Coordinates of C-alpha atoms in Angstrom, one line a residue:
M20 CA 186.5 119.8 276.8
N21 CA 188.2 123.2 276.4
L22 CA 188.5 124.3 280.0
F23 CA 190.5 127.5 279.2
K24 CA 188.5 128.4 276.1
K25 CA 187.2 132.0 276.1
K26 CA 183.6 132.0 277.1
E27 CA 181.3 132.7 274.2
K28 CA 178.5 135.2 274.5
K29 CA 175.2 133.6 273.9
E30 CA 172.1 135.4 272.8
C31 CA 169.3 135.7 275.3
C32 CA 166.6 133.0 274.9
C33 CA 164.1 135.8 274.4
H34 CA 166.3 137.2 271.6
Q35 CA 165.5 140.9 272.0
I36 CA 164.7 141.5 275.6
N37 CA 167.6 143.3 277.3
Q38 CA 168.0 146.3 279.6
E39 CA 168.6 148.7 276.7
N40 CA 165.3 147.6 275.0
I41 CA 163.4 147.8 278.3
E42 CA 164.7 151.3 278.9
R43 CA 163.7 152.4 275.4
A44 CA 160.3 150.8 275.8
E45 CA 159.8 152.8 279.1
E46 CA 160.6 156.0 277.2
L47 CA 158.2 155.1 274.4
K48 CA 155.4 154.5 276.9
K49 CA 155.6 158.1 278.0
E50 CA 155.1 159.5 274.5
A51 CA 151.7 160.6 273.5
G52 CA 149.9 159.2 270.5
I53 CA 148.8 155.9 269.2
K54 CA 150.9 152.8 269.0
I55 CA 150.2 149.6 267.2
L56 CA 152.0 146.7 268.9
G57 CA 152.6 143.6 266.7
S58 CA 155.0 141.7 264.5
G59 CA 153.9 143.3 261.3
C60 CA 151.6 140.5 260.2
K61 CA 148.4 141.0 258.2
K62 CA 146.3 141.5 261.3
C63 CA 148.6 144.2 262.6
E64 CA 148.6 145.9 259.3
K65 CA 144.8 145.7 259.2
L66 CA 144.5 147.3 262.6
E67 CA 146.9 150.0 261.6
E68 CA 144.8 150.7 258.5
S69 CA 141.6 151.0 260.7
V70 CA 143.4 153.3 263.1
K71 CA 144.6 155.6 260.3
K72 CA 141.1 155.8 258.8
A73 CA 139.5 156.5 262.2
V74 CA 142.0 159.2 263.1
A75 CA 141.4 160.8 259.7
E76 CA 137.6 160.6 260.0
L77 CA 137.7 162.1 263.5
D78 CA 140.2 164.8 262.3
L79 CA 142.6 164.1 265.1
N80 CA 146.2 165.1 265.1
L81 CA 147.8 162.0 266.6
T82 CA 151.1 160.4 265.9
I83 CA 150.7 156.7 264.9
T84 CA 153.7 154.4 265.5
H85 CA 154.0 150.7 264.8
I86 CA 156.2 148.8 267.3
T87 CA 157.5 145.4 266.2
D88 CA 160.2 144.8 268.8
F89 CA 159.0 142.0 271.0
G90 CA 160.9 143.4 274.0
Q91 CA 159.1 146.7 273.7
I92 CA 155.8 144.9 273.2
A93 CA 156.3 142.8 276.3
S94 CA 157.0 145.9 278.4
Y95 CA 153.4 146.9 277.9
G96 CA 152.3 143.5 279.3
V97 CA 150.8 142.4 276.0
M98 CA 150.8 138.7 275.3
S99 CA 148.6 138.6 272.2
T100 CA 148.9 141.0 269.3
P101 CA 147.8 143.1 267.6
A102 CA 147.4 145.6 270.4
L103 CA 146.4 149.3 270.4
V104 CA 148.0 151.7 272.8
L105 CA 146.7 155.2 273.3
N106 CA 148.8 157.7 275.3
G107 CA 150.7 154.9 277.0
E108 CA 147.6 152.9 277.9
V109 CA 146.7 149.5 276.3
V110 CA 143.1 149.9 275.1
S111 CA 142.8 146.7 273.0
F112 CA 144.8 143.6 272.4
G113 CA 144.4 140.3 270.6
K114 CA 142.0 141.4 267.9
V115 CA 141.6 143.5 264.9
L116 CA 139.3 146.4 265.5
S117 CA 137.0 147.9 262.9
V118 CA 137.2 151.6 262.0
D119 CA 134.0 152.2 264.0
E120 CA 135.4 150.4 267.1
V121 CA 138.6 152.5 266.9
K122 CA 136.5 155.7 266.6
H123 CA 134.5 154.7 269.6
I124 CA 137.6 154.0 271.7
L125 CA 139.3 157.2 270.6
S126 CA 136.1 159.3 271.3
V127 CA 135.7 157.8 274.8
K128 CA 139.4 158.1 275.7
M129 CA 139.9 161.5 274.3
E130 CA 137.0 162.9 276.3
G131 CA 138.1 161.6 279.6

């Protein structure tokens, strides 16, 4: 029954979501470029591969970042991965896009 025992710090039930990660995620959202949101599974890697090919074929100069931190992913409001973020805007989530689909999205979003 240890009434006077020092209180132990317990990890948050969501493991990674804390104020520091939320603030970092908000900073990342403001950065231009492409972000792949996902745990690093095969689907996420496949999407990243498609994005890299599409960017190369369109001869775009965009930074591609893969975010695996669930706190940062959640800050985008994404509940199913992989997700594709372009200049802070979620443009696809929950599926692996083909190279042609990524090229179409990039063409439309970069024009407007």
